[in-house]
Amino acid sequence: MDLYACPDVPMVLAPGERALVPTGLAMEIPDGYEGQVRPRSGLALRLGLGMVNAPGTIDSDYRGEVGVLLINLGQDEVTVNPGDRIAQLVITPVVQARLVEVGELSPTRRGEGGFGHTGRGRKKGHG
Ligand SMILES: O=c1ccn([C@H]2C[C@H](O)[C@@H](COP(=O)(O)OP(=O)(O)OP(=O)(O)O)O2)c(=O)[nH]1
């Protein structure tokens, strides 16, 4: 669902500036679910407007106003007006993991290789 800016007055973000933009929205998310605040691609492409903490997490026990932590990554000033569509909210189930300590982990082909390990040596665009 869309999230709209709800500040009292327009908010002006200079290049590189960030701001917590209020949405005027508070909610009660059921146990076992969370809200994820995500940026809008159109604003990112058009204005360079992103979210500092994307995706923002709305906990199920949070009762305050949902805020959107915008950052101006563009080169020009951006004005956020009341009523502007600034982000989107997804409500999604969360699995509560129970960690169990073990002596060793099961072997896999990847093993401990990460951070680009599987992509090495391949040419861009050739799978
Ligand atoms: O984009 C966001 C992210 C968070 N929140 C609100 C809802 C969330 O439940 C609360 C806390 O967020 P988070 O858990 O990410 O913050 P924290 O830095 O871990 O602080 P806390 O100690 O309050 O959990 O702030 C927002 O309104 N928008």
Coordinates of N, CA and C and ligand atoms in Angstrom, one line a residue:
M1 N 0.9 -1.2 0.0 CA 0.0 0.0 0.0 C 0.9 1.2 0.0
D2 N 0.3 2.3 -0.5 CA 1.1 3.5 -0.6 C 1.2 4.3 0.7
L3 N 2.3 4.9 0.9 CA 2.5 5.8 2.1 C 2.6 7.3 1.6
Y4 N 1.9 8.2 2.2 CA 1.8 9.6 1.8 C 2.5 10.4 2.9
A5 N 3.2 11.5 2.4 CA 3.8 12.4 3.4 C 2.7 13.2 4.1
C6 N 2.9 13.5 5.4 CA 1.9 14.2 6.1 C 2.5 15.2 7.0
P7 N 3.5 16.0 6.5 CA 4.1 17.0 7.4 C 3.2 18.2 7.4
D8 N 3.4 19.1 8.4 CA 2.5 20.3 8.5 C 2.8 21.3 7.4
V9 N 4.1 21.3 7.1 CA 4.5 22.2 6.0 C 5.4 21.4 5.0
P10 N 5.6 21.9 3.8 CA 6.5 21.2 2.9 C 7.9 21.1 3.5
M11 N 8.6 19.9 3.2 CA 9.9 19.7 3.7 C 10.9 19.8 2.6
V12 N 11.9 20.6 2.7 CA 12.9 20.7 1.7 C 14.2 20.0 2.0
L13 N 14.6 19.1 1.1 CA 15.8 18.3 1.4 C 16.9 18.8 0.4
A14 N 18.0 19.3 1.0 CA 19.1 19.7 0.2 C 19.8 18.4 -0.3
P15 N 20.6 18.5 -1.3 CA 21.4 17.3 -1.8 C 22.2 16.7 -0.6
G16 N 22.0 15.4 -0.4 CA 22.7 14.7 0.7 C 22.0 14.8 2.0
E17 N 20.9 15.5 2.1 CA 20.2 15.7 3.4 C 19.2 14.5 3.6
R18 N 19.0 14.1 4.8 CA 18.0 13.1 5.1 C 17.0 13.7 6.1
A19 N 15.8 13.1 6.1 CA 14.7 13.6 7.0 C 13.7 12.5 7.3
L20 N 13.2 12.5 8.5 CA 12.2 11.6 8.9 C 10.8 12.2 8.5
V21 N 10.2 11.7 7.5 CA 8.9 12.3 7.0 C 7.7 11.6 7.6
P22 N 6.9 12.3 8.4 CA 5.7 11.7 9.0 C 4.7 11.3 8.0
T23 N 3.9 10.2 8.3 CA 2.9 9.8 7.3 C 1.5 10.0 7.9
G24 N 1.4 10.3 9.2 CA 0.1 10.5 9.8 C -0.6 9.2 10.1
L25 N 0.2 8.1 10.0 CA -0.4 6.7 10.0 C 0.1 5.9 11.2
A26 N -0.8 5.4 12.0 CA -0.3 4.4 13.1 C -1.2 3.2 12.9
M27 N -0.6 2.0 13.3 CA -1.3 0.8 13.0 C -1.0 -0.3 14.0
E28 N -1.8 -1.3 14.0 CA -1.5 -2.4 14.9 C -1.3 -3.7 14.0
I29 N -0.1 -4.1 13.9 CA 0.2 -5.2 13.0 C 0.1 -6.5 13.9
P30 N -0.5 -7.5 13.4 CA -0.7 -8.7 14.2 C 0.7 -9.4 14.5
D31 N 0.7 -10.1 15.6 CA 1.9 -10.9 16.0 C 2.3 -11.8 14.9
G32 N 3.6 -12.0 14.6 CA 4.0 -12.9 13.6 C 4.1 -12.2 12.2
Y33 N 3.8 -10.9 12.2 CA 3.9 -10.1 10.9 C 4.7 -8.9 11.2
E34 N 5.2 -8.3 10.1 CA 5.9 -7.0 10.3 C 5.6 -6.1 9.0
G35 N 5.8 -4.8 9.2 CA 5.6 -3.9 8.0 C 7.0 -3.6 7.5
Q36 N 7.1 -3.6 6.2 CA 8.4 -3.2 5.5 C 8.1 -1.9 4.7
V37 N 8.8 -0.9 5.0 CA 8.7 0.4 4.3 C 9.7 0.4 3.2
R38 N 9.3 0.5 2.0 CA 10.2 0.4 0.8 C 10.1 1.7 0.0
P39 N 11.3 2.0 -0.6 CA 11.3 3.3 -1.5 C 10.5 3.1 -2.7
R40 N 10.3 4.2 -3.4 CA 9.6 4.2 -4.7 C 10.6 4.4 -5.8
S41 N 10.6 3.5 -6.8 CA 11.6 3.5 -7.8 C 11.4 4.8 -8.6
G42 N 10.2 5.3 -8.8 CA 10.0 6.5 -9.7 C 10.7 7.7 -9.0
L43 N 10.6 7.8 -7.7 CA 11.2 9.0 -7.0 C 12.7 8.8 -7.1
A44 N 13.2 7.6 -7.0 CA 14.6 7.4 -7.0 C 15.2 7.8 -8.4
L45 N 14.5 7.3 -9.4 CA 14.9 7.6 -10.8 C 14.8 9.1 -11.1
R46 N 13.7 9.7 -10.8 CA 13.4 11.0 -11.2 C 14.1 12.1 -10.3
L47 N 14.1 11.8 -9.0 CA 14.6 12.9 -8.1 C 15.9 12.5 -7.3
G48 N 16.2 11.2 -7.4 CA 17.4 10.7 -6.6 C 17.0 10.5 -5.1
L49 N 15.6 10.4 -4.9 CA 15.2 10.2 -3.5 C 15.1 8.8 -3.1
G50 N 15.9 8.5 -2.0 CA 15.9 7.1 -1.5 C 15.6 7.0 -0.1
M51 N 15.7 5.8 0.5 CA 15.5 5.7 1.9 C 16.8 5.2 2.6
V52 N 17.1 5.9 3.7 CA 18.4 5.6 4.4 C 18.4 4.2 4.9
N53 N 17.3 3.7 5.4 CA 17.2 2.4 6.1 C 16.4 1.3 5.3
A54 N 16.3 1.4 4.0 CA 15.4 0.5 3.3 C 15.9 -0.9 3.4
P55 N 14.9 -1.8 3.6 CA 13.5 -1.5 4.0 C 13.4 -1.2 5.5
G56 N 12.6 -0.2 5.8 CA 12.4 0.1 7.2 C 11.4 -0.9 7.8
T57 N 11.7 -1.3 9.1 CA 10.9 -2.3 9.7 C 9.9 -1.7 10.7
I58 N 8.6 -2.0 10.5 CA 7.6 -1.6 11.5 C 7.2 -2.9 12.3
D59 N 7.6 -2.8 13.6 CA 7.4 -4.0 14.4 C 5.9 -4.1 14.8
S60 N 5.5 -5.3 15.1 CA 4.1 -5.5 15.4 C 3.7 -4.9 16.7
D61 N 4.7 -4.6 17.6 CA 4.3 -4.0 18.9 C 4.5 -2.4 18.8
Y62 N 4.8 -1.9 17.7 CA 5.0 -0.5 17.5 C 3.6 0.2 17.4
R63 N 3.4 1.3 18.2 CA 2.1 2.0 18.2 C 2.3 3.4 17.8
G64 N 3.5 3.8 17.4 CA 3.7 5.2 17.1 C 3.4 5.5 15.6
E65 N 3.6 6.7 15.2 CA 3.4 7.1 13.8 C 4.5 6.5 12.9
V66 N 4.1 6.0 11.8 CA 5.0 5.4 10.8 C 5.8 6.6 10.2
G67 N 7.1 6.6 10.2 CA 7.9 7.6 9.5 C 8.7 7.0 8.3
V68 N 9.0 7.9 7.4 CA 9.8 7.4 6.3 C 11.1 8.2 6.2
L69 N 12.2 7.5 6.3 CA 13.5 8.1 6.5 C 14.1 8.3 5.1
L70 N 13.7 9.5 4.5 CA 14.1 9.8 3.1 C 15.5 10.4 3.1
I71 N 16.2 10.2 2.0 CA 17.5 10.9 1.7 C 17.5 11.3 0.3
N72 N 18.0 12.6 0.1 CA 18.2 13.1 -1.2 C 19.5 12.8 -1.8
L73 N 19.6 11.8 -2.6 CA 20.8 11.4 -3.2 C 21.1 12.1 -4.6
G74 N 20.2 12.9 -4.9 CA 20.3 13.7 -6.2 C 21.2 14.9 -6.0
Q75 N 21.2 15.7 -7.1 CA 22.1 16.9 -7.0 C 21.3 18.2 -6.8
D76 N 20.0 18.0 -6.8 CA 19.1 19.2 -6.7 C 18.3 19.1 -5.4
E77 N 17.9 20.3 -4.9 CA 16.9 20.3 -3.8 C 15.7 19.5 -4.1
V78 N 15.1 18.8 -3.2 CA 13.8 18.2 -3.4 C 12.8 18.6 -2.3
T79 N 11.6 19.0 -2.8 CA 10.6 19.4 -1.8 C 9.6 18.3 -1.7
V80 N 9.3 17.9 -0.4 CA 8.3 16.9 -0.2 C 7.1 17.6 0.4
N81 N 6.0 17.6 -0.4 CA 4.8 18.3 0.0 C 3.8 17.3 0.7
P82 N 3.0 17.9 1.6 CA 1.9 17.1 2.3 C 1.1 16.4 1.1
G83 N 0.8 15.1 1.3 CA 0.0 14.4 0.3 C 0.9 13.7 -0.8
D84 N 2.2 14.0 -0.8 CA 3.0 13.3 -1.8 C 3.1 11.8 -1.5
R85 N 3.1 11.0 -2.5 CA 3.3 9.5 -2.3 C 4.8 9.3 -2.2
I86 N 5.3 8.9 -1.0 CA 6.7 8.8 -0.8 C 7.3 7.5 -0.6
A87 N 6.5 6.5 -0.3 CA 7.0 5.1 -0.1 C 5.9 4.1 -0.2
Q88 N 6.2 2.8 0.0 CA 5.2 1.8 0.0 C 5.4 0.9 1.2
L89 N 4.3 0.3 1.7 CA 4.4 -0.5 2.8 C 3.9 -1.9 2.5
V90 N 4.7 -2.9 2.9 CA 4.3 -4.3 2.7 C 4.1 -4.9 4.0
I91 N 3.0 -5.6 4.3 CA 2.9 -6.4 5.5 C 3.2 -7.8 5.2
T92 N 4.2 -8.4 5.9 CA 4.6 -9.7 5.6 C 4.8 -10.6 6.8
P93 N 4.7 -11.9 6.7 CA 4.9 -12.8 7.9 C 6.4 -12.8 8.2
V94 N 6.7 -13.0 9.5 CA 8.1 -13.1 9.9 C 8.3 -14.5 10.6
V95 N 9.3 -15.2 10.2 CA 9.6 -16.5 10.9 C 10.5 -16.2 12.1
Q96 N 10.1 -16.6 13.3 CA 10.9 -16.5 14.4 C 11.8 -17.7 14.5
A97 N 13.1 -17.5 14.2 CA 14.1 -18.6 14.2 C 14.5 -18.9 15.7
R98 N 14.8 -20.2 15.9 CA 15.3 -20.6 17.2 C 16.7 -21.1 16.9
L99 N 17.7 -20.5 17.4 CA 19.1 -20.9 17.1 C 19.5 -22.0 18.0
V100 N 20.2 -23.0 17.4 CA 20.6 -24.2 18.1 C 22.1 -24.3 17.9
E101 N 22.9 -24.4 19.0 CA 24.4 -24.5 18.8 C 24.7 -25.9 18.4
V102 N 25.6 -26.0 17.4 CA 26.1 -27.4 16.9 C 27.6 -27.3 16.7
G103 N 28.2 -28.5 16.7 CA 29.7 -28.6 16.5 C 30.1 -28.3 15.1
E104 N 29.4 -28.7 14.1 CA 29.7 -28.4 12.7 C 28.5 -28.3 11.9
L105 N 28.7 -27.6 10.7 CA 27.6 -27.4 9.8 C 27.7 -28.4 8.6
S106 N 26.6 -28.8 8.0 CA 26.6 -29.7 6.9 C 27.3 -29.2 5.7
P107 N 28.1 -30.0 5.0 CA 28.9 -29.5 3.9 C 28.0 -29.1 2.7
T108 N 28.4 -28.1 1.9 CA 27.8 -27.8 0.6 C 28.9 -27.5 -0.4
R109 N 28.5 -27.4 -1.6 CA 29.5 -27.1 -2.7 C 30.1 -25.7 -2.5
R110 N 29.3 -24.7 -2.0 CA 29.7 -23.3 -1.8 C 30.7 -23.3 -0.6
G111 N 30.3 -24.0 0.4 CA 31.1 -24.0 1.6 C 31.1 -22.6 2.2
E112 N 32.3 -22.1 2.5 CA 32.4 -20.8 3.2 C 32.6 -19.6 2.2
G113 N 32.5 -19.9 0.9 CA 32.7 -18.9 -0.1 C 31.5 -18.0 -0.2
G114 N 31.8 -16.7 -0.1 CA 30.6 -15.7 -0.2 C 31.1 -14.4 -0.9
F115 N 30.3 -13.4 -0.8 CA 30.7 -12.1 -1.3 C 31.3 -12.1 -2.7
G116 N 30.5 -12.7 -3.6 CA 30.9 -12.7 -5.0 C 31.7 -13.9 -5.4
H117 N 31.9 -14.8 -4.5 CA 32.7 -16.0 -4.7 C 32.2 -16.8 -6.0
T118 N 30.9 -16.9 -6.2 CA 30.4 -17.8 -7.3 C 30.5 -17.0 -8.6
G119 N 30.6 -15.7 -8.6 CA 30.6 -14.9 -9.9 C 32.0 -14.8 -10.5
R120 N 33.0 -15.2 -9.8 CA 34.4 -14.9 -10.3 C 34.7 -15.5 -11.6
G121 N 35.4 -14.8 -12.5 CA 35.9 -15.3 -13.7 C 34.9 -15.3 -14.9
R122 N 33.6 -14.9 -14.5 CA 32.6 -14.9 -15.6 C 32.6 -13.6 -16.2
K123 N 32.2 -13.5 -17.5 CA 32.1 -12.3 -18.2 C 30.7 -11.7 -18.0
K124 N 30.6 -10.4 -17.8 CA 29.3 -9.7 -17.6 C 28.4 -10.1 -18.8
G125 N 27.1 -10.4 -18.4 CA 26.1 -10.6 -19.4 C 26.1 -12.0 -20.0
H126 N 27.0 -12.9 -19.5 CA 27.0 -14.3 -20.1 C 26.7 -15.3 -19.0
G127 N 25.8 -14.9 -18.1 CA 25.3 -15.8 -17.1 C 26.4 -16.1 -16.1
Ligands
LIG1 O1 11.3 3.2 8.4 C1 10.9 3.1 9.6 C2 11.6 2.3 10.5 C3 11.1 2.2 11.8 N1 10.0 2.9 12.1 C4 9.4 2.8 13.5 C5 8.6 1.5 13.6 C6 9.5 0.5 14.3 O2 8.8 -0.5 15.0 C7 10.3 1.4 15.2 C8 11.7 0.9 15.5 O3 12.4 0.6 14.3 P1 13.7 -0.2 14.3 O4 13.4 -1.5 15.1 O5 14.2 -0.4 12.9 O6 14.6 0.8 15.1 P2 15.8 0.5 16.1 O7 16.9 1.4 15.7 O8 16.1 -1.0 16.2 O9 15.1 1.1 17.4 P3 14.2 0.4 18.5 O10 15.1 0.2 19.7 O11 13.1 1.4 18.8 O12 13.6 -0.9 18.0 O13 10.4 2.7 14.5 C9 9.3 3.7 11.3 O14 8.3 4.3 11.5 N2 9.8 3.8 10.0

